[in-house]
Amino acid sequence: MKSVPVFCGKDCGGGACPLLLEIEGGRGLRVLANPAGGHFIKACRRGFDLVKEHYAPDRLTKPLIRTGPRGSGLFREAGWVEALALIAARLGDIRAKHGAASVLSLASSGCVGALHGSQALTKRFLNVTGGCTVFSGNYSKGAAQAVLPYLFGSRWNESGTDAATMKSSAMIILWGANLLDTRLGSEMPRRLLEAKQRGVPIIAIDPRRTTTVKHAATWWIPCRPGTDAALMLAVLHVLLSESLVDLTRIGAIATGFDSLARSVLGQDGGTPRTPEWAETICGVPAAEIRRFAHAYAAAHPAMLIPGFSIQRVSAGEETYRLTAALQLATGNFGARGGSTGSLNNSLPTLRVGTMSAMMSPGQPSIPVLRWPDAILQGTSGGYPTDIHAVYLAGGNFLNQGGGVRKSMAAFEALDFAVCHELFLTPTARHCDVVLPAASPLEKEDIGIPWLGNYLLYKPAALPPVGSARSDYDIYCDLSNLMGAGSEFCGGRSAAQWIDAFLAASEVPDHEEFRRTGIYLAAEQERVGLEDFASDPTGHPLDTPSGKVEIESESYARVTGFPALPGWRDRGADARHPLSLITPKRAEKTHSQLGDRSSPLGPADHALHMHPADAARRGIGPGDEARIFNQNGVVHIRVTITEDIMPGVVSLHEGVWVQLDENGEDRAGSANMLTDTEGTGPERACIMHALPVEVARGFSGPGTIVT
Ligand SMILES: Nc1nc2c(c(=O)[nH]1)N[C@H]1C(S)=C(S)[C@@H](COP(=O)(O)OP(=O)(O)OC[C@H]3O[C@@H](n4cnc5c(=O)[nH]c(N)nc54)[C@H](O)[C@@H]3O)O[C@H]1N2
Ligand SMILES: Nc1nc2c(c(=O)[nH]1)N[C@H]1C(S)=C(S)[C@@H](COP(=O)(O)OP(=O)(O)OC[C@H]3O[C@@H](n4cnc5c(=O)[nH]c(N)nc54)[C@H](O)[C@@H]3O)O[C@H]1N2
Ligand SMILES: [Mo]
């Protein structure tokens, strides 16, 4: 038996975790933690499941060509030569008739890595063979990314904090961040648990009593989804009205804080953002808001880590402006052991070569959330092109985007759709050709983590299952076939690319790197914007004022929203009084292993509901129920639990949609209940705080939606 270093390369909150694969007789036995990662950079169960996934009985092993209606799952097996020729011919025809931009790249991050990143490879292939339309933004952090450049200028992507700096924290505030399940960096969970052991207070603001609340937090503050901005304003109100804020110090590093203070205190004629005002919105008692504000003000340094969840809501932009304002107000901005309040993983990655997507200036693009609308409406709806074909690799967007029913209609409207997949996902079922893709254990690559100053290496550890091939190899052949010669592969094999990427990296000893599977840079405790915070005139930001712009006229101009951060009330929806959240679960990466009809699927998938809400609706433990709103209906079993606050229901994201004859989902697929409206100018997705109603039973009143 031998063991080799590997990593998953999943877009899972870790991105690159150090693992070891044990191999005997050419067969993978199991995956373990790689001790070279040290005590803190640790993998999770999603990595340990790699072997199970690799040998899964339902893995695709041959190319498939559709024979039945889209979505029917009717395909015939084909050889590679036939399948690739069909793709080349169909893409060629469509481009000849409608132009190159009529092909949309819908590739996502199912695989991330220096070479095998599914998104970059797909764009590169489409670009070298003629061009394509792409999407802008992402489902993950669209609202935060839309607003952070207004606050921090181009250095917004240096505003995160390395996990190791938690050892200097005197308080950790997890604002909608369920770190033990979603990680947000492979080192975060262990650092958090270590802080807990040291007796550091850990406050979790989350509508659910999560794993993190149970195992790491010292204080759980349940807050209604989508109302964090109101709670943040109330905390500011306490700090300001009790003179706990050093306005002179803040004035040196931020503009507009004094205007924000006036507005929070109601000195501008508006409603004072008191704890009593916030209580009615957030469900957090005013006394508890005061207690929290006092504890926060007294602890130095305090690290506020916002989850991505708090910006994946209506007006989600405001929350990330206010996390920065809170860290400024409490003197924790840019401090070691503190944070800027920004996306925690916004830090530069280690230098290493990566595959270029070969984008051209002015390439047509659409906001990611709007891909179904762009297909359905095209130029007549104001989109840059009329889309006739889509190319997917590493994504299950029909299931994962907003509004599954609209996504299905969009696929119906296409002339041609291709995807590379390991499994016959709902998206794959809607494609014309499905090519079997290699698993992470079949590909050599360099791993770049979500957060952390390190790189990982893995060899191609196992032979392909069936005739599965890497996206890279598929695109090499297709580009050749489509007349682009060697432009896609640049005359290099996959292994030669890895050599070239390493040569362009700062890894000093390539042999050692390949042997241990990890290279750790010397600096492991980067503090985002520390230089600026300690010397704002010596290291100014490139915002118009050179400072953090809490008030931003350019934000107001572009978005039409107020220049100051604030509470943008969405109003109540009387017909759908419950607030649905659709979080990640520890065992899964998004829709992977999300097929409930597979033995690997989530057998315990259920809607989580508070006893008071269940009683009001006559729902008992394990009862079947339907969740509904204007977007769709989902049938699902109910788990009644005190681990969720009243008025809120939770359905894990990522379960594969299974429609019945009425167009209602029978599996528990969260995006039946979302849409493509989005928030802000970037149309960032809204996947938490969705108004819904729940009724007992699988039929009866309430199933009719308008
Ligand atoms: N296990 C697992 N981890 C993952 C992933 C995965 O698929 N599986 N995906 C990764 C990816 S791509 C991303 S982008 C990140 C996303 O990371 P997040 O967006 O932060 O993850 P979520 O699970 O949606 O939400 C985190 C927590 O916020 C809570 N929450 C939901 N809405 C609100 C709200 O309005 N206010 C507050 N205060 N809390 C709220 C949820 O109950 C949950 O416990 O996760 C990464 N980590
Ligand atoms: N309701 C709701 N919806 C959400 C979210 C939410 O919180 N709630 N989260 C959103 C977020 S943050 C994200 S990032 C998206 C993620 O949505 P997607 O980007 O669609 O991610 P996955 O569901 O993981 O799908 C990745 C697919 O790639 C395949 N795959 C894996 N490796 C490879 C490979 O090497 N090559 C190829 N060709 N395929 C591969 C996997 O089998 C899988 O089907 O979902 C979003 N959707
Ligand atoms: Mo994401």
Short mmCIF file of C-alpha atoms in Angstrom, two decimals, residues 97-414:
data_model
loop_
_atom_site.label_atom_id
_atom_site.label_comp_id
_atom_site.label_asym_id
_atom_site.label_seq_id
_atom_site.Cartn_x
_atom_site.Cartn_y
_atom_site.Cartn_z
CA LYS A 97 -25.90 31.35 -37.92
CA HIS A 98 -26.10 33.52 -34.81
CA GLY A 99 -22.55 34.63 -34.04
CA ALA A 100 -20.04 33.43 -31.45
CA ALA A 101 -21.71 35.34 -28.61
CA SER A 102 -24.83 33.19 -29.02
CA VAL A 103 -22.97 30.54 -26.99
CA LEU A 104 -23.08 31.14 -23.23
CA SER A 105 -20.46 29.72 -20.88
CA LEU A 106 -22.32 28.46 -17.80
CA ALA A 107 -19.30 26.69 -16.37
CA SER A 108 -18.94 26.94 -12.60
CA SER A 109 -16.45 26.00 -9.91
CA GLY A 110 -17.17 22.27 -9.46
CA CYS A 111 -13.41 21.94 -9.85
CA VAL A 112 -10.97 24.62 -8.71
CA GLY A 113 -7.19 24.49 -9.15
CA ALA A 114 -4.35 26.12 -11.05
CA LEU A 115 -4.88 23.92 -14.12
CA HIS A 116 -8.21 22.14 -13.88
CA GLY A 117 -10.45 25.04 -12.85
CA SER A 118 -13.65 24.16 -14.71
CA GLN A 119 -14.67 27.79 -15.20
CA ALA A 120 -11.41 29.05 -16.70
CA LEU A 121 -10.98 26.00 -18.93
CA THR A 122 -14.45 26.30 -20.41
CA LYS A 123 -14.10 30.01 -21.18
CA ARG A 124 -10.66 29.37 -22.64
CA PHE A 125 -12.02 26.65 -24.94
CA LEU A 126 -14.95 28.79 -26.10
CA ASN A 127 -12.70 31.81 -26.57
CA VAL A 128 -10.04 30.05 -28.65
CA THR A 129 -12.72 28.52 -30.86
CA GLY A 130 -14.53 31.77 -31.65
CA GLY A 131 -15.77 33.50 -28.49
CA CYS A 132 -18.77 33.39 -26.18
CA THR A 133 -20.94 35.29 -23.74
CA VAL A 134 -19.93 34.88 -20.09
CA PHE A 135 -21.58 35.64 -16.78
CA SER A 136 -20.34 38.22 -14.31
CA GLY A 137 -20.30 37.86 -10.53
CA ASN A 138 -21.17 34.70 -8.63
CA TYR A 139 -23.87 33.27 -6.39
CA SER A 140 -21.53 33.35 -3.40
CA LYS A 141 -20.82 36.96 -2.56
CA GLY A 142 -22.27 39.14 -5.28
CA ALA A 143 -23.68 41.84 -3.00
CA ALA A 144 -20.49 42.08 -0.91
CA GLN A 145 -18.32 42.30 -3.99
CA ALA A 146 -20.57 45.01 -5.39
CA VAL A 147 -20.12 47.22 -2.37
CA LEU A 148 -16.63 46.53 -0.99
CA PRO A 149 -14.78 48.49 -3.71
CA TYR A 150 -16.77 51.60 -2.69
CA LEU A 151 -15.60 51.15 0.89
CA PHE A 152 -12.00 50.12 0.38
CA GLY A 153 -11.14 50.88 -3.26
CA SER A 154 -9.09 48.34 -5.17
CA ARG A 155 -7.59 47.03 -1.94
CA TRP A 156 -10.89 45.45 -0.95
CA ASN A 157 -9.32 42.12 -1.87
CA GLU A 158 -6.65 42.70 0.77
CA SER A 159 -9.21 43.33 3.49
CA GLY A 160 -9.52 39.79 4.88
CA THR A 161 -7.64 38.21 7.76
CA ASP A 162 -5.59 35.04 8.08
CA ALA A 163 -7.14 32.48 10.42
CA ALA A 164 -4.03 32.31 12.61
CA THR A 165 -4.57 35.90 13.75
CA MET A 166 -7.52 34.62 15.76
CA LYS A 167 -4.99 33.71 18.42
CA SER A 168 -4.72 37.45 19.18
CA SER A 169 -8.50 37.96 19.45
CA ALA A 170 -10.17 38.76 22.75
CA MET A 171 -13.63 38.23 21.25
CA ILE A 172 -14.91 36.61 18.07
CA ILE A 173 -18.23 37.61 16.54
CA LEU A 174 -19.61 35.20 13.94
CA TRP A 175 -22.27 37.19 12.16
CA GLY A 176 -24.15 34.59 10.11
CA ALA A 177 -20.96 32.52 9.81
CA ASN A 178 -21.37 28.84 10.61
CA LEU A 179 -17.63 28.13 10.54
CA LEU A 180 -17.67 24.54 11.77
CA ASP A 181 -19.83 23.55 8.78
CA THR A 182 -18.99 26.07 6.06
CA ARG A 183 -15.38 26.72 7.12
CA LEU A 184 -14.63 29.85 5.00
CA GLY A 185 -10.99 28.70 5.05
CA SER A 186 -9.53 25.29 5.97
CA GLU A 187 -7.84 26.69 9.06
CA MET A 188 -10.84 28.53 10.48
CA PRO A 189 -12.61 25.73 12.41
CA ARG A 190 -9.53 24.64 14.39
CA ARG A 191 -8.52 28.22 15.14
CA LEU A 192 -12.02 28.92 16.38
CA LEU A 193 -12.07 25.88 18.64
CA GLU A 194 -8.64 26.79 19.95
CA ALA A 195 -9.92 30.29 20.81
CA LYS A 196 -12.84 28.72 22.64
CA GLN A 197 -10.43 26.59 24.68
CA ARG A 198 -8.56 29.74 25.65
CA GLY A 199 -11.82 31.10 27.04
CA VAL A 200 -12.36 33.73 24.35
CA PRO A 201 -16.02 34.77 24.17
CA ILE A 202 -17.51 33.65 20.83
CA ILE A 203 -20.79 35.22 19.82
CA ALA A 204 -22.84 33.67 17.03
CA ILE A 205 -25.63 35.69 15.42
CA ASP A 206 -27.67 33.19 13.47
CA PRO A 207 -31.37 32.25 13.24
CA ARG A 208 -30.31 28.63 13.80
CA ARG A 209 -28.57 26.97 16.73
CA THR A 210 -25.92 25.61 14.38
CA THR A 211 -23.09 23.15 14.95
CA THR A 212 -20.92 26.20 15.51
CA VAL A 213 -23.32 27.56 18.12
CA LYS A 214 -23.40 24.19 19.89
CA HIS A 215 -19.68 23.42 19.83
CA ALA A 216 -17.89 26.76 19.70
CA ALA A 217 -20.06 29.70 20.67
CA THR A 218 -20.42 31.05 24.17
CA TRP A 219 -23.41 33.22 23.30
CA TRP A 220 -26.10 32.61 20.67
CA ILE A 221 -28.09 35.60 19.48
CA PRO A 222 -30.92 34.41 17.23
CA CYS A 223 -31.77 37.14 14.72
CA ARG A 224 -34.45 37.08 12.03
CA PRO A 225 -32.93 36.44 8.60
CA GLY A 226 -32.40 39.49 6.45
CA THR A 227 -32.61 41.91 9.39
CA ASP A 228 -28.93 42.07 10.36
CA ALA A 229 -28.56 45.63 9.09
CA ALA A 230 -31.18 46.76 11.62
CA LEU A 231 -29.39 44.95 14.45
CA MET A 232 -26.06 46.49 13.39
CA LEU A 233 -27.57 49.99 13.39
CA ALA A 234 -28.95 49.41 16.89
CA VAL A 235 -25.53 48.29 18.16
CA LEU A 236 -24.11 51.50 16.68
CA HIS A 237 -26.87 53.44 18.42
CA VAL A 238 -25.83 52.04 21.82
CA LEU A 239 -22.15 52.75 21.17
CA LEU A 240 -22.82 56.30 19.98
CA SER A 241 -25.43 57.31 22.54
CA GLU A 242 -23.18 56.10 25.37
CA SER A 243 -20.13 57.87 23.92
CA LEU A 244 -18.21 54.64 23.48
CA VAL A 245 -16.87 55.71 20.08
CA ASP A 246 -13.66 57.63 19.33
CA LEU A 247 -14.92 59.82 16.46
CA THR A 248 -11.57 61.59 16.03
CA ARG A 249 -9.71 58.33 15.48
CA ILE A 250 -12.40 57.13 13.05
CA GLY A 251 -12.23 60.44 11.17
CA ALA A 252 -8.57 59.74 10.42
CA ILE A 253 -9.34 56.49 8.57
CA ALA A 254 -12.94 56.84 7.37
CA THR A 255 -15.21 59.42 5.80
CA GLY A 256 -18.90 59.72 6.49
CA PHE A 257 -18.95 58.08 9.90
CA ASP A 258 -20.16 61.31 11.52
CA SER A 259 -23.08 61.46 9.05
CA LEU A 260 -23.87 57.84 9.82
CA ALA A 261 -23.78 58.67 13.54
CA ARG A 262 -26.26 61.52 13.04
CA SER A 263 -28.59 59.29 11.08
CA VAL A 264 -28.37 56.42 13.61
CA LEU A 265 -29.16 58.83 16.46
CA GLY A 266 -32.06 60.34 14.51
CA GLN A 267 -30.38 63.76 14.43
CA ASP A 268 -31.14 64.00 10.71
CA GLY A 269 -34.89 63.91 11.43
CA GLY A 270 -35.22 60.17 10.77
CA THR A 271 -36.17 57.40 13.20
CA PRO A 272 -33.46 56.83 15.83
CA ARG A 273 -32.11 53.30 15.35
CA THR A 274 -32.58 52.36 19.01
CA PRO A 275 -32.46 48.79 20.32
CA GLU A 276 -36.23 49.08 20.85
CA TRP A 277 -36.67 49.98 17.17
CA ALA A 278 -34.49 47.03 16.12
CA GLU A 279 -36.18 44.54 18.46
CA THR A 280 -39.42 44.69 16.50
CA ILE A 281 -37.57 43.98 13.26
CA CYS A 282 -34.92 41.45 14.32
CA GLY A 283 -36.63 39.64 17.16
CA VAL A 284 -33.61 40.29 19.43
CA PRO A 285 -34.72 41.81 22.76
CA ALA A 286 -33.52 45.41 23.24
CA ALA A 287 -31.80 44.49 26.53
CA GLU A 288 -29.82 41.78 24.76
CA ILE A 289 -28.76 44.21 22.02
CA ARG A 290 -27.46 46.54 24.73
CA ARG A 291 -25.67 43.71 26.52
CA PHE A 292 -24.04 42.66 23.25
CA ALA A 293 -22.99 46.23 22.38
CA HIS A 294 -21.43 46.72 25.83
CA ALA A 295 -19.51 43.42 25.65
CA TYR A 296 -18.34 44.23 22.11
CA ALA A 297 -17.14 47.70 23.15
CA ALA A 298 -15.24 46.29 26.13
CA ALA A 299 -13.33 43.55 24.28
CA HIS A 300 -10.12 44.40 22.43
CA PRO A 301 -9.32 43.21 19.90
CA ALA A 302 -12.63 41.80 18.65
CA MET A 303 -12.74 39.94 15.34
CA LEU A 304 -16.02 40.24 13.47
CA ILE A 305 -16.35 37.53 10.81
CA PRO A 306 -19.38 38.05 8.60
CA GLY A 307 -20.78 34.97 6.86
CA PHE A 308 -21.62 35.31 3.20
CA SER A 309 -25.19 34.53 4.23
CA ILE A 310 -25.94 38.02 5.52
CA GLN A 311 -25.38 39.52 2.07
CA ARG A 312 -27.32 36.81 0.20
CA VAL A 313 -30.55 38.60 1.20
CA SER A 314 -32.58 41.52 -0.07
CA ALA A 315 -30.46 44.70 0.44
CA GLY A 316 -27.54 42.46 1.39
CA GLU A 317 -25.13 45.22 0.33
CA GLU A 318 -25.94 47.20 3.49
CA THR A 319 -24.75 44.50 5.88
CA TYR A 320 -21.18 44.58 4.63
CA ARG A 321 -21.05 48.37 4.83
CA LEU A 322 -22.19 48.10 8.44
CA THR A 323 -19.81 45.34 9.53
CA ALA A 324 -17.01 47.72 8.49
CA ALA A 325 -18.69 50.58 10.35
CA LEU A 326 -18.96 48.42 13.50
CA GLN A 327 -15.29 47.43 13.41
CA LEU A 328 -14.40 51.10 12.95
CA ALA A 329 -16.68 52.16 15.79
CA THR A 330 -15.19 49.65 18.22
CA GLY A 331 -11.56 50.39 17.27
CA ASN A 332 -10.98 46.92 15.84
CA PHE A 333 -10.54 47.87 12.20
CA GLY A 334 -7.22 46.64 10.81
CA ALA A 335 -6.04 45.54 14.27
CA ARG A 336 -4.25 42.21 14.83
CA GLY A 337 -6.88 39.93 16.31
CA GLY A 338 -9.56 42.26 14.92
CA SER A 339 -10.78 42.55 11.32
CA THR A 340 -12.05 45.08 8.82
CA GLY A 341 -15.48 43.46 8.83
CA SER A 342 -14.94 42.47 5.18
CA LEU A 343 -15.19 39.03 3.54
CA ASN A 344 -12.74 37.08 5.71
CA ASN A 345 -11.05 35.39 2.75
CA SER A 346 -10.29 38.56 0.77
CA LEU A 347 -6.53 38.16 0.83
CA PRO A 348 -4.04 37.62 -2.00
CA THR A 349 -3.21 34.05 -2.93
CA LEU A 350 0.35 32.78 -3.21
CA ARG A 351 2.03 33.41 -6.55
CA VAL A 352 1.61 30.46 -8.92
CA GLY A 353 0.81 30.14 -12.62
CA THR A 354 -2.83 29.47 -13.51
CA MET A 355 -4.69 28.69 -16.71
CA SER A 356 -5.90 31.82 -18.47
CA ALA A 357 -9.51 32.03 -19.65
CA MET A 358 -8.26 34.11 -22.60
CA MET A 359 -10.99 36.70 -22.21
CA SER A 360 -11.12 39.59 -24.61
CA PRO A 361 -11.92 43.20 -23.67
CA GLY A 362 -15.61 43.95 -23.96
CA GLN A 363 -16.64 40.29 -24.03
CA PRO A 364 -20.44 40.26 -23.66
CA SER A 365 -21.58 39.34 -20.18
CA ILE A 366 -24.73 38.99 -18.09
CA PRO A 367 -25.15 38.94 -14.28
CA VAL A 368 -24.96 35.28 -13.22
CA LEU A 369 -28.37 35.28 -11.52
CA ARG A 370 -29.98 36.41 -14.79
CA TRP A 371 -28.79 33.60 -17.08
CA PRO A 372 -32.31 32.16 -17.48
CA ASP A 373 -33.71 35.63 -18.26
CA ALA A 374 -30.92 36.28 -20.75
CA ILE A 375 -31.73 33.04 -22.57
CA LEU A 376 -35.49 33.65 -22.48
CA GLN A 377 -35.43 37.35 -23.40
CA GLY A 378 -32.18 37.97 -25.26
CA THR A 379 -31.62 41.32 -26.93
CA SER A 380 -35.32 42.16 -26.76
CA GLY A 381 -35.01 42.12 -22.97
CA GLY A 382 -31.96 44.37 -23.02
CA TYR A 383 -29.37 41.56 -22.76
CA PRO A 384 -26.29 41.88 -24.96
CA THR A 385 -26.96 38.81 -27.14
CA ASP A 386 -29.51 36.20 -28.10
CA ILE A 387 -28.31 32.94 -26.56
CA HIS A 388 -28.81 29.74 -28.57
CA ALA A 389 -26.43 27.32 -26.86
CA VAL A 390 -24.92 26.81 -23.43
CA TYR A 391 -21.75 25.03 -22.42
CA LEU A 392 -21.43 23.80 -18.84
CA ALA A 393 -18.69 22.15 -16.82
CA GLY A 394 -18.42 21.97 -13.05
CA GLY A 395 -21.85 23.41 -12.32
CA ASN A 396 -25.43 22.37 -11.75
CA PHE A 397 -26.97 25.75 -12.42
CA LEU A 398 -30.46 24.55 -13.26
CA ASN A 399 -30.66 23.36 -9.65
CA GLN A 400 -28.44 25.97 -8.02
CA GLY A 401 -29.57 29.19 -9.66
CA GLY A 402 -32.60 31.23 -8.60
CA GLY A 403 -36.00 29.85 -9.65
CA VAL A 404 -35.74 26.28 -10.94
CA ARG A 405 -38.89 26.52 -13.04
CA LYS A 406 -37.59 29.51 -14.97
CA SER A 407 -34.24 27.75 -15.40
CA MET A 408 -36.03 24.74 -16.90
CA ALA A 409 -37.95 26.98 -19.28
CA ALA A 410 -34.66 28.56 -20.33
CA PHE A 411 -33.17 25.15 -21.17
CA GLU A 412 -36.31 24.36 -23.18
CA ALA A 413 -35.66 27.47 -25.27
CA LEU A 414 -32.11 26.45 -26.22
#
